[in-house]
């Protein structure tokens, strides 16, 4: 929730409400808090507006001055910081657990889930579609392309063009010889592209997870053939940034690293809706830029609106997420001076 753009906050208001409902039904959620760091007075002003928006919606957040940050993270080095924006109710969940939880709900309601089927073709017929897969055909009235980094390939099979760039991001585990006597919240050093991009949080009692939320490569990745391991150069850079911000953390050492893909649109907001107005039953739900889990509930609501009402009516303003021709353009990925919108999250 600790963002500065009112629309981004609006989307997450709806997501959080759904997550709370699911949590009441048994979905695990780790409320460790989220701290976004500010380096300038201007960023603190943006944070103050965010606090007001969240308070009006019934959510808790507050500003911390630089000298107060060690109340939240005793090991943090506040040098170069103005302060931070902290939400005590934010946190993280296990994506596998979430998917399993939702799959059980689908099956309980009579739905079917088919796994390990590759889409190989599509036939339009009788106002609907016949999807040809590696394990047989499926007849359906609507098709939702929610394939993440593979969404452009799926769109091509469906006879459409979808401009989404799969960006490669790396993360590393940080092992601790002894547990900390406090829980490290999610900490993010990035606001509207300013900051190092370093973020980290507690994963287990003796383990943190850290990432640099900026990309080095100017080129899109092939989701079927990319390096899913963390490069040594990246580990060194991450360690330097981490030790600069978190000092005197005894027994901290780098563990395993890995890489994943963030499917990103040209304007860094997800596509939700039909690409082609002539085919309103082909709906895209992709390009959330690594925030698919975080935005899944609100994206699902918008998709449902398209299916039931033919328009996103439940949440005012979300029509701007439609993949119009103006939005569905090829992004410029000469990222020598990368700009990152204020939808960054911790892992």
mmCIF file of C-alpha atoms in Angstrom:
data_model
loop_
_atom_site.group_PDB
_atom_site.id
_atom_site.type_symbol
_atom_site.label_atom_id
_atom_site.label_comp_id
_atom_site.label_asym_id
_atom_site.label_seq_id
_atom_site.Cartn_x
_atom_site.Cartn_y
_atom_site.Cartn_z
ATOM 1 C CA UNK A 1 0.000 0.000 0.000
ATOM 2 C CA UNK A 2 2.967 2.359 0.471
ATOM 3 C CA UNK A 3 2.831 4.020 -2.943
ATOM 4 C CA UNK A 4 2.486 7.617 -4.093
ATOM 5 C CA UNK A 5 0.225 7.436 -7.156
ATOM 6 C CA UNK A 6 -3.487 7.669 -6.175
ATOM 7 C CA UNK A 7 -4.580 5.217 -8.880
ATOM 8 C CA UNK A 8 -1.987 2.632 -7.840
ATOM 9 C CA UNK A 9 -3.195 2.974 -4.257
ATOM 10 C CA UNK A 10 -6.821 2.595 -5.410
ATOM 11 C CA UNK A 11 -6.041 -0.710 -7.126
ATOM 12 C CA UNK A 12 -4.377 -2.072 -4.024
ATOM 13 C CA UNK A 13 -7.214 -0.948 -1.771
ATOM 14 C CA UNK A 14 -9.458 -3.386 -3.634
ATOM 15 C CA UNK A 15 -6.817 -6.130 -3.613
ATOM 16 C CA UNK A 16 -6.173 -5.825 0.111
ATOM 17 C CA UNK A 17 -9.869 -6.061 0.903
ATOM 18 C CA UNK A 18 -10.062 -9.346 -1.021
ATOM 19 C CA UNK A 19 -6.869 -10.660 0.579
ATOM 20 C CA UNK A 20 -8.357 -9.964 4.019
ATOM 21 C CA UNK A 21 -11.438 -11.973 3.089
ATOM 22 C CA UNK A 22 -9.266 -14.851 1.904
ATOM 23 C CA UNK A 23 -7.144 -14.595 5.034
ATOM 24 C CA UNK A 24 -10.269 -15.026 7.140
ATOM 25 C CA UNK A 25 -10.883 -18.256 5.193
ATOM 26 C CA UNK A 26 -7.416 -19.633 5.892
ATOM 27 C CA UNK A 27 -4.949 -18.043 3.443
ATOM 28 C CA UNK A 28 -1.655 -17.326 5.197
ATOM 29 C CA UNK A 29 -0.401 -13.736 5.223
ATOM 30 C CA UNK A 30 2.729 -12.476 6.993
ATOM 31 C CA UNK A 31 2.008 -8.963 8.310
ATOM 32 C CA UNK A 32 5.623 -7.872 8.780
ATOM 33 C CA UNK A 33 5.085 -4.295 7.589
ATOM 34 C CA UNK A 34 6.452 -2.332 4.621
ATOM 35 C CA UNK A 35 8.877 0.597 4.818
ATOM 36 C CA UNK A 36 9.563 2.771 1.781
ATOM 37 C CA UNK A 37 12.598 5.032 2.122
ATOM 38 C CA UNK A 38 12.678 8.704 1.077
ATOM 39 C CA UNK A 39 15.840 10.551 0.072
ATOM 40 C CA UNK A 40 14.366 14.005 -0.476
ATOM 41 C CA UNK A 41 11.877 16.392 1.114
ATOM 42 C CA UNK A 42 9.801 16.149 -2.071
ATOM 43 C CA UNK A 43 9.464 12.405 -1.623
ATOM 44 C CA UNK A 44 8.367 12.914 1.976
ATOM 45 C CA UNK A 45 5.642 15.238 0.696
ATOM 46 C CA UNK A 46 4.458 12.493 -1.645
ATOM 47 C CA UNK A 47 4.481 10.089 1.286
ATOM 48 C CA UNK A 48 2.389 12.493 3.366
ATOM 49 C CA UNK A 49 -0.264 12.543 0.625
ATOM 50 C CA UNK A 50 -0.205 8.749 0.533
ATOM 51 C CA UNK A 51 -0.840 8.632 4.290
ATOM 52 C CA UNK A 52 -3.880 10.881 3.843
ATOM 53 C CA UNK A 53 -5.301 8.745 1.001
ATOM 54 C CA UNK A 54 -4.817 5.568 3.004
ATOM 55 C CA UNK A 55 -6.325 7.051 6.166
ATOM 56 C CA UNK A 56 -9.433 8.148 4.250
ATOM 57 C CA UNK A 57 -9.798 4.543 3.045
ATOM 58 C CA UNK A 58 -9.396 3.114 6.536
ATOM 59 C CA UNK A 59 -5.796 1.886 6.276
ATOM 60 C CA UNK A 60 -2.923 2.511 8.667
ATOM 61 C CA UNK A 61 0.341 4.160 7.650
ATOM 62 C CA UNK A 62 2.611 6.852 9.029
ATOM 63 C CA UNK A 63 5.712 8.886 8.291
ATOM 64 C CA UNK A 64 9.025 8.346 10.027
ATOM 65 C CA UNK A 65 11.825 10.889 10.019
ATOM 66 C CA UNK A 66 15.322 9.601 9.278
ATOM 67 C CA UNK A 67 16.306 9.690 12.956
ATOM 68 C CA UNK A 68 13.284 7.500 13.767
ATOM 69 C CA UNK A 69 13.882 4.725 11.218
ATOM 70 C CA UNK A 70 15.904 2.644 13.667
ATOM 71 C CA UNK A 71 12.721 2.219 15.687
ATOM 72 C CA UNK A 72 11.568 -0.044 12.833
ATOM 73 C CA UNK A 73 14.919 -1.436 11.655
ATOM 74 C CA UNK A 74 17.561 -1.142 14.412
ATOM 75 C CA UNK A 75 20.394 -2.019 11.993
ATOM 76 C CA UNK A 76 19.482 0.549 9.324
ATOM 77 C CA UNK A 77 21.950 3.285 8.373
ATOM 78 C CA UNK A 78 19.885 6.482 7.918
ATOM 79 C CA UNK A 79 22.646 8.426 6.159
ATOM 80 C CA UNK A 80 21.347 10.142 3.007
ATOM 81 C CA UNK A 81 17.702 9.574 3.943
ATOM 82 C CA UNK A 82 14.964 12.047 4.800
ATOM 83 C CA UNK A 83 12.715 9.419 6.309
ATOM 84 C CA UNK A 84 10.219 6.788 5.267
ATOM 85 C CA UNK A 85 6.610 5.716 4.796
ATOM 86 C CA UNK A 86 5.569 2.688 6.850
ATOM 87 C CA UNK A 87 2.487 0.495 6.721
ATOM 88 C CA UNK A 88 2.335 -1.950 9.656
ATOM 89 C CA UNK A 89 -0.342 -4.147 8.065
ATOM 90 C CA UNK A 90 1.503 -4.808 4.802
ATOM 91 C CA UNK A 91 3.585 -7.913 4.283
ATOM 92 C CA UNK A 92 3.928 -10.963 2.064
ATOM 93 C CA UNK A 93 2.339 -14.299 1.284
ATOM 94 C CA UNK A 94 3.393 -17.557 -0.317
ATOM 95 C CA UNK A 95 2.321 -17.526 -4.015
ATOM 96 C CA UNK A 96 2.173 -21.336 -4.179
ATOM 97 C CA UNK A 97 -0.081 -21.452 -1.120
ATOM 98 C CA UNK A 98 -2.286 -18.743 -2.626
ATOM 99 C CA UNK A 99 -2.664 -20.578 -5.938
ATOM 100 C CA UNK A 100 -3.460 -23.838 -4.139
ATOM 101 C CA UNK A 101 -5.992 -22.036 -1.925
ATOM 102 C CA UNK A 102 -7.767 -20.496 -4.923
ATOM 103 C CA UNK A 103 -7.655 -23.742 -6.903
ATOM 104 C CA UNK A 104 -9.467 -25.495 -4.075
ATOM 105 C CA UNK A 105 -12.146 -22.770 -4.078
ATOM 106 C CA UNK A 106 -12.611 -23.172 -7.851
ATOM 107 C CA UNK A 107 -12.972 -26.938 -7.591
ATOM 108 C CA UNK A 108 -15.360 -26.651 -4.620
ATOM 109 C CA UNK A 109 -17.618 -24.516 -6.797
ATOM 110 C CA UNK A 110 -17.641 -27.061 -9.598
ATOM 111 C CA UNK A 111 -14.871 -25.600 -11.745
ATOM 112 C CA UNK A 112 -12.114 -27.568 -13.456
ATOM 113 C CA UNK A 113 -8.382 -26.885 -13.546
ATOM 114 C CA UNK A 114 -6.258 -28.473 -16.263
ATOM 115 C CA UNK A 115 -2.499 -28.357 -15.752
ATOM 116 C CA UNK A 116 0.475 -29.065 -18.002
ATOM 117 C CA UNK A 117 -1.370 -28.323 -21.241
ATOM 118 C CA UNK A 118 0.357 -26.324 -23.939
ATOM 119 C CA UNK A 119 -1.850 -24.122 -26.111
ATOM 120 C CA UNK A 120 -1.117 -24.955 -29.742
ATOM 121 C CA UNK A 121 -4.033 -23.441 -31.653
ATOM 122 C CA UNK A 122 -7.481 -21.879 -31.582
ATOM 123 C CA UNK A 123 -10.614 -22.228 -33.707
ATOM 124 C CA UNK A 124 -13.454 -19.680 -33.655
ATOM 125 C CA UNK A 125 -16.907 -21.222 -33.874
ATOM 126 C CA UNK A 126 -20.528 -20.647 -32.754
ATOM 127 C CA UNK A 127 -19.721 -17.390 -30.985
ATOM 128 C CA UNK A 128 -17.049 -19.119 -28.901
ATOM 129 C CA UNK A 129 -13.691 -20.804 -29.160
ATOM 130 C CA UNK A 130 -12.128 -24.224 -29.444
ATOM 131 C CA UNK A 131 -8.704 -24.233 -27.800
ATOM 132 C CA UNK A 132 -6.384 -26.916 -29.102
ATOM 133 C CA UNK A 133 -3.932 -28.075 -26.459
ATOM 134 C CA UNK A 134 -1.248 -30.710 -26.168
ATOM 135 C CA UNK A 135 -3.781 -32.857 -24.252
ATOM 136 C CA UNK A 136 -6.927 -32.325 -26.273
ATOM 137 C CA UNK A 137 -9.410 -29.575 -27.040
ATOM 138 C CA UNK A 138 -11.375 -27.245 -24.772
ATOM 139 C CA UNK A 139 -14.574 -25.453 -25.762
ATOM 140 C CA UNK A 140 -15.207 -22.085 -24.163
ATOM 141 C CA UNK A 141 -17.227 -18.892 -24.480
ATOM 142 C CA UNK A 142 -14.473 -16.557 -23.228
ATOM 143 C CA UNK A 143 -10.679 -16.767 -23.260
ATOM 144 C CA UNK A 144 -8.574 -14.861 -20.738
ATOM 145 C CA UNK A 145 -4.893 -14.508 -21.586
ATOM 146 C CA UNK A 146 -3.233 -14.364 -18.163
ATOM 147 C CA UNK A 147 0.008 -16.015 -19.235
ATOM 148 C CA UNK A 148 2.439 -13.499 -17.734
ATOM 149 C CA UNK A 149 5.741 -13.429 -19.611
ATOM 150 C CA UNK A 150 4.227 -15.868 -22.129
ATOM 151 C CA UNK A 151 1.198 -13.631 -22.806
ATOM 152 C CA UNK A 152 2.601 -12.260 -26.110
ATOM 153 C CA UNK A 153 3.123 -15.819 -27.406
ATOM 154 C CA UNK A 154 -0.412 -16.784 -26.391
ATOM 155 C CA UNK A 155 -1.758 -13.626 -28.053
ATOM 156 C CA UNK A 156 0.013 -14.593 -31.280
ATOM 157 C CA UNK A 157 -1.696 -18.007 -31.252
ATOM 158 C CA UNK A 158 -4.988 -16.169 -30.772
ATOM 159 C CA UNK A 159 -4.194 -14.011 -33.810
ATOM 160 C CA UNK A 160 -3.412 -10.881 -31.801
ATOM 161 C CA UNK A 161 -0.365 -8.718 -31.126
ATOM 162 C CA UNK A 162 0.529 -7.948 -27.520
ATOM 163 C CA UNK A 163 3.474 -5.769 -26.568
ATOM 164 C CA UNK A 164 4.790 -6.894 -23.204
ATOM 165 C CA UNK A 165 8.492 -6.985 -22.357
ATOM 166 C CA UNK A 166 9.702 -9.773 -20.023
ATOM 167 C CA UNK A 167 12.330 -8.158 -17.776
ATOM 168 C CA UNK A 168 14.796 -10.318 -15.870
ATOM 169 C CA UNK A 169 15.107 -9.569 -12.134
ATOM 170 C CA UNK A 170 17.423 -11.253 -9.672
ATOM 171 C CA UNK A 171 17.108 -11.998 -5.954
ATOM 172 C CA UNK A 172 19.407 -13.439 -3.304
ATOM 173 C CA UNK A 173 18.909 -15.062 0.083
ATOM 174 C CA UNK A 174 20.900 -13.614 2.989
ATOM 175 C CA UNK A 175 21.600 -16.095 5.772
ATOM 176 C CA UNK A 176 22.048 -15.038 9.402
ATOM 177 C CA UNK A 177 24.115 -16.985 11.920
ATOM 178 C CA UNK A 178 21.706 -15.977 14.662
ATOM 179 C CA UNK A 179 18.095 -14.798 14.445
ATOM 180 C CA UNK A 180 17.444 -11.088 14.882
ATOM 181 C CA UNK A 181 15.528 -9.994 17.962
ATOM 182 C CA UNK A 182 13.018 -8.226 15.697
ATOM 183 C CA UNK A 183 11.283 -8.907 12.381
ATOM 184 C CA UNK A 184 12.774 -7.071 9.402
ATOM 185 C CA UNK A 185 9.891 -5.457 7.495
ATOM 186 C CA UNK A 186 9.913 -5.125 3.734
ATOM 187 C CA UNK A 187 12.300 -2.216 3.056
ATOM 188 C CA UNK A 188 12.339 -0.524 -0.375
ATOM 189 C CA UNK A 189 14.800 2.135 -1.547
ATOM 190 C CA UNK A 190 13.045 3.344 -4.693
ATOM 191 C CA UNK A 191 10.511 6.106 -5.356
ATOM 192 C CA UNK A 192 9.578 7.038 -8.921
ATOM 193 C CA UNK A 193 12.868 5.707 -10.216
ATOM 194 C CA UNK A 194 14.985 7.490 -7.595
ATOM 195 C CA UNK A 195 17.054 5.385 -5.220
ATOM 196 C CA UNK A 196 19.209 2.295 -5.512
ATOM 197 C CA UNK A 197 16.303 -0.106 -6.041
ATOM 198 C CA UNK A 198 17.514 -2.259 -3.151
ATOM 199 C CA UNK A 199 14.762 -4.011 -1.240
ATOM 200 C CA UNK A 200 14.899 -6.709 1.402
ATOM 201 C CA UNK A 201 12.791 -8.394 4.089
ATOM 202 C CA UNK A 202 12.641 -11.269 6.527
ATOM 203 C CA UNK A 203 11.814 -14.640 4.942
ATOM 204 C CA UNK A 204 12.578 -16.987 7.830
ATOM 205 C CA UNK A 205 14.013 -16.512 11.321
ATOM 206 C CA UNK A 206 17.554 -16.949 9.998
ATOM 207 C CA UNK A 207 17.061 -15.671 6.467
ATOM 208 C CA UNK A 208 16.377 -12.470 4.568
ATOM 209 C CA UNK A 209 15.582 -12.027 0.875
ATOM 210 C CA UNK A 210 17.075 -9.108 -1.060
ATOM 211 C CA UNK A 211 16.683 -7.777 -4.601
ATOM 212 C CA UNK A 212 17.706 -4.753 -6.671
ATOM 213 C CA UNK A 213 14.490 -3.556 -8.266
ATOM 214 C CA UNK A 214 16.121 -2.182 -11.390
ATOM 215 C CA UNK A 215 17.074 -3.989 -14.575
ATOM 216 C CA UNK A 216 20.479 -3.930 -16.241
ATOM 217 C CA UNK A 217 19.645 -5.440 -19.623
ATOM 218 C CA UNK A 218 17.966 -3.228 -22.241
ATOM 219 C CA UNK A 219 16.604 -6.299 -24.041
ATOM 220 C CA UNK A 220 13.480 -8.400 -23.416
ATOM 221 C CA UNK A 221 14.068 -11.980 -22.276
ATOM 222 C CA UNK A 222 12.841 -15.155 -23.923
ATOM 223 C CA UNK A 223 10.667 -16.801 -21.230
ATOM 224 C CA UNK A 224 11.451 -20.229 -22.692
ATOM 225 C CA UNK A 225 15.190 -19.649 -22.633
ATOM 226 C CA UNK A 226 16.641 -17.277 -20.052
ATOM 227 C CA UNK A 227 19.167 -17.492 -17.229
ATOM 228 C CA UNK A 228 17.157 -18.180 -14.076
ATOM 229 C CA UNK A 229 20.214 -17.935 -11.822
ATOM 230 C CA UNK A 230 21.665 -14.825 -10.186
ATOM 231 C CA UNK A 231 24.930 -13.618 -11.754
ATOM 232 C CA UNK A 232 27.970 -13.206 -9.508
ATOM 233 C CA UNK A 233 28.277 -9.579 -10.575
ATOM 234 C CA UNK A 234 24.741 -8.954 -9.375
ATOM 235 C CA UNK A 235 25.452 -10.648 -6.054
ATOM 236 C CA UNK A 236 28.466 -8.391 -5.495
ATOM 237 C CA UNK A 237 26.486 -5.251 -6.316
ATOM 238 C CA UNK A 238 23.625 -6.309 -4.076
ATOM 239 C CA UNK A 239 26.011 -7.075 -1.213
ATOM 240 C CA UNK A 240 27.591 -3.608 -1.539
ATOM 241 C CA UNK A 241 24.232 -1.849 -1.426
ATOM 242 C CA UNK A 242 22.974 -4.010 1.425
ATOM 243 C CA UNK A 243 26.062 -3.401 3.582
ATOM 244 C CA UNK A 244 25.800 0.320 2.882
ATOM 245 C CA UNK A 245 22.211 0.449 4.171
ATOM 246 C CA UNK A 246 22.268 -2.312 6.822
ATOM 247 C CA UNK A 247 25.404 -2.107 8.926
ATOM 248 C CA UNK A 248 26.848 -4.241 11.694
ATOM 249 C CA UNK A 249 24.620 -7.218 10.988
ATOM 250 C CA UNK A 250 26.730 -10.045 12.451
ATOM 251 C CA UNK A 251 26.992 -13.334 10.626
ATOM 252 C CA UNK A 252 25.205 -12.179 7.474
ATOM 253 C CA UNK A 253 26.270 -13.996 4.298
ATOM 254 C CA UNK A 254 24.894 -14.430 0.809
ATOM 255 C CA UNK A 255 23.046 -17.631 -0.012
ATOM 256 C CA UNK A 256 21.459 -18.934 -3.180
ATOM 257 C CA UNK A 257 20.315 -16.567 -5.892
ATOM 258 C CA UNK A 258 17.745 -16.856 -8.653
ATOM 259 C CA UNK A 259 16.086 -14.822 -11.384
ATOM 260 C CA UNK A 260 12.518 -14.396 -12.574
ATOM 261 C CA UNK A 261 10.669 -12.392 -15.196
ATOM 262 C CA UNK A 262 8.557 -9.270 -14.768
ATOM 263 C CA UNK A 263 6.169 -8.824 -17.746
ATOM 264 C CA UNK A 264 6.158 -5.041 -18.309
ATOM 265 C CA UNK A 265 4.021 -2.806 -20.539
ATOM 266 C CA UNK A 266 5.166 0.445 -22.117
ATOM 267 C CA UNK A 267 3.430 2.558 -19.452
ATOM 268 C CA UNK A 268 4.136 0.118 -16.584
ATOM 269 C CA UNK A 269 0.483 -0.594 -15.890
ATOM 270 C CA UNK A 270 -1.222 -3.932 -16.579
ATOM 271 C CA UNK A 271 -3.400 -4.651 -19.598
ATOM 272 C CA UNK A 272 -6.906 -5.692 -18.515
ATOM 273 C CA UNK A 273 -9.574 -6.020 -21.196
ATOM 274 C CA UNK A 274 -10.012 -6.964 -24.872
ATOM 275 C CA UNK A 275 -7.277 -5.963 -27.314
ATOM 276 C CA UNK A 276 -9.657 -6.024 -30.260
ATOM 277 C CA UNK A 277 -13.125 -4.467 -29.757
ATOM 278 C CA UNK A 278 -14.372 -6.807 -32.497
ATOM 279 C CA UNK A 279 -13.511 -9.765 -30.251
ATOM 280 C CA UNK A 280 -14.760 -8.824 -26.777
ATOM 281 C CA UNK A 281 -14.596 -12.440 -25.644
ATOM 282 C CA UNK A 282 -10.791 -12.520 -25.914
ATOM 283 C CA UNK A 283 -9.654 -10.741 -22.764
ATOM 284 C CA UNK A 284 -6.077 -9.938 -21.780
ATOM 285 C CA UNK A 285 -5.002 -9.845 -18.125
ATOM 286 C CA UNK A 286 -1.235 -9.459 -18.255
ATOM 287 C CA UNK A 287 1.683 -7.061 -17.935
ATOM 288 C CA UNK A 288 1.476 -6.402 -14.194
ATOM 289 C CA UNK A 289 5.250 -5.900 -14.086
ATOM 290 C CA UNK A 290 6.012 -8.459 -11.385
ATOM 291 C CA UNK A 291 2.985 -7.496 -9.289
ATOM 292 C CA UNK A 292 0.595 -10.127 -10.611
ATOM 293 C CA UNK A 293 0.088 -11.768 -7.209
ATOM 294 C CA UNK A 294 -0.355 -8.390 -5.534
ATOM 295 C CA UNK A 295 -2.891 -7.155 -8.100
ATOM 296 C CA UNK A 296 -4.548 -10.500 -8.854
ATOM 297 C CA UNK A 297 -7.784 -9.820 -6.897
ATOM 298 C CA UNK A 298 -8.466 -6.444 -8.503
ATOM 299 C CA UNK A 299 -7.487 -7.667 -11.976
ATOM 300 C CA UNK A 300 -9.848 -10.609 -11.498
ATOM 301 C CA UNK A 301 -12.672 -8.223 -10.608
ATOM 302 C CA UNK A 302 -12.052 -6.162 -13.750
ATOM 303 C CA UNK A 303 -11.922 -9.280 -15.935
ATOM 304 C CA UNK A 304 -15.219 -10.436 -14.436
ATOM 305 C CA UNK A 305 -16.742 -7.060 -15.297
ATOM 306 C CA UNK A 306 -15.675 -7.448 -18.925
ATOM 307 C CA UNK A 307 -17.267 -10.894 -19.076
ATOM 308 C CA UNK A 308 -20.526 -10.049 -17.278
ATOM 309 C CA UNK A 309 -21.074 -6.403 -18.209
ATOM 310 C CA UNK A 310 -18.854 -5.805 -21.237
ATOM 311 C CA UNK A 311 -17.164 -2.951 -19.377
ATOM 312 C CA UNK A 312 -15.180 -2.415 -16.122
ATOM 313 C CA UNK A 313 -18.000 -1.028 -13.985
ATOM 314 C CA UNK A 314 -17.125 -2.135 -10.430
ATOM 315 C CA UNK A 315 -14.098 0.112 -9.869
ATOM 316 C CA UNK A 316 -14.276 3.645 -11.309
ATOM 317 C CA UNK A 317 -11.324 4.638 -13.457
ATOM 318 C CA UNK A 318 -10.084 1.145 -14.285
ATOM 319 C CA UNK A 319 -11.078 1.511 -17.930
ATOM 320 C CA UNK A 320 -7.647 3.137 -18.390
ATOM 321 C CA UNK A 321 -6.158 -0.370 -18.025
ATOM 322 C CA UNK A 322 -7.779 -1.502 -21.288
ATOM 323 C CA UNK A 323 -5.129 -2.562 -23.848
ATOM 324 C CA UNK A 324 -6.054 0.090 -26.392
ATOM 325 C CA UNK A 325 -3.979 0.678 -29.502
ATOM 326 C CA UNK A 326 -2.506 3.749 -27.804
ATOM 327 C CA UNK A 327 -1.335 1.666 -24.830
ATOM 328 C CA UNK A 328 -0.476 -1.561 -26.625
ATOM 329 C CA UNK A 329 2.713 -0.236 -28.156
ATOM 330 C CA UNK A 330 6.272 -1.449 -28.249
ATOM 331 C CA UNK A 331 8.136 0.037 -25.303
ATOM 332 C CA UNK A 332 11.523 1.615 -25.726
ATOM 333 C CA UNK A 333 13.926 -0.623 -23.861
ATOM 334 C CA UNK A 334 17.142 1.317 -24.266
ATOM 335 C CA UNK A 335 17.409 1.426 -20.501
ATOM 336 C CA UNK A 336 20.782 3.031 -20.063
ATOM 337 C CA UNK A 337 18.888 5.504 -17.880
ATOM 338 C CA UNK A 338 15.993 3.318 -16.782
ATOM 339 C CA UNK A 339 12.872 4.929 -15.408
ATOM 340 C CA UNK A 340 10.742 2.917 -13.068
ATOM 341 C CA UNK A 341 7.245 3.970 -12.049
ATOM 342 C CA UNK A 342 6.151 4.057 -8.457
ATOM 343 C CA UNK A 343 4.694 0.575 -8.340
ATOM 344 C CA UNK A 344 7.758 -1.047 -6.834
ATOM 345 C CA UNK A 345 7.320 -3.717 -4.206
ATOM 346 C CA UNK A 346 9.536 -5.891 -2.054
ATOM 347 C CA UNK A 347 9.748 -9.563 -2.795
#
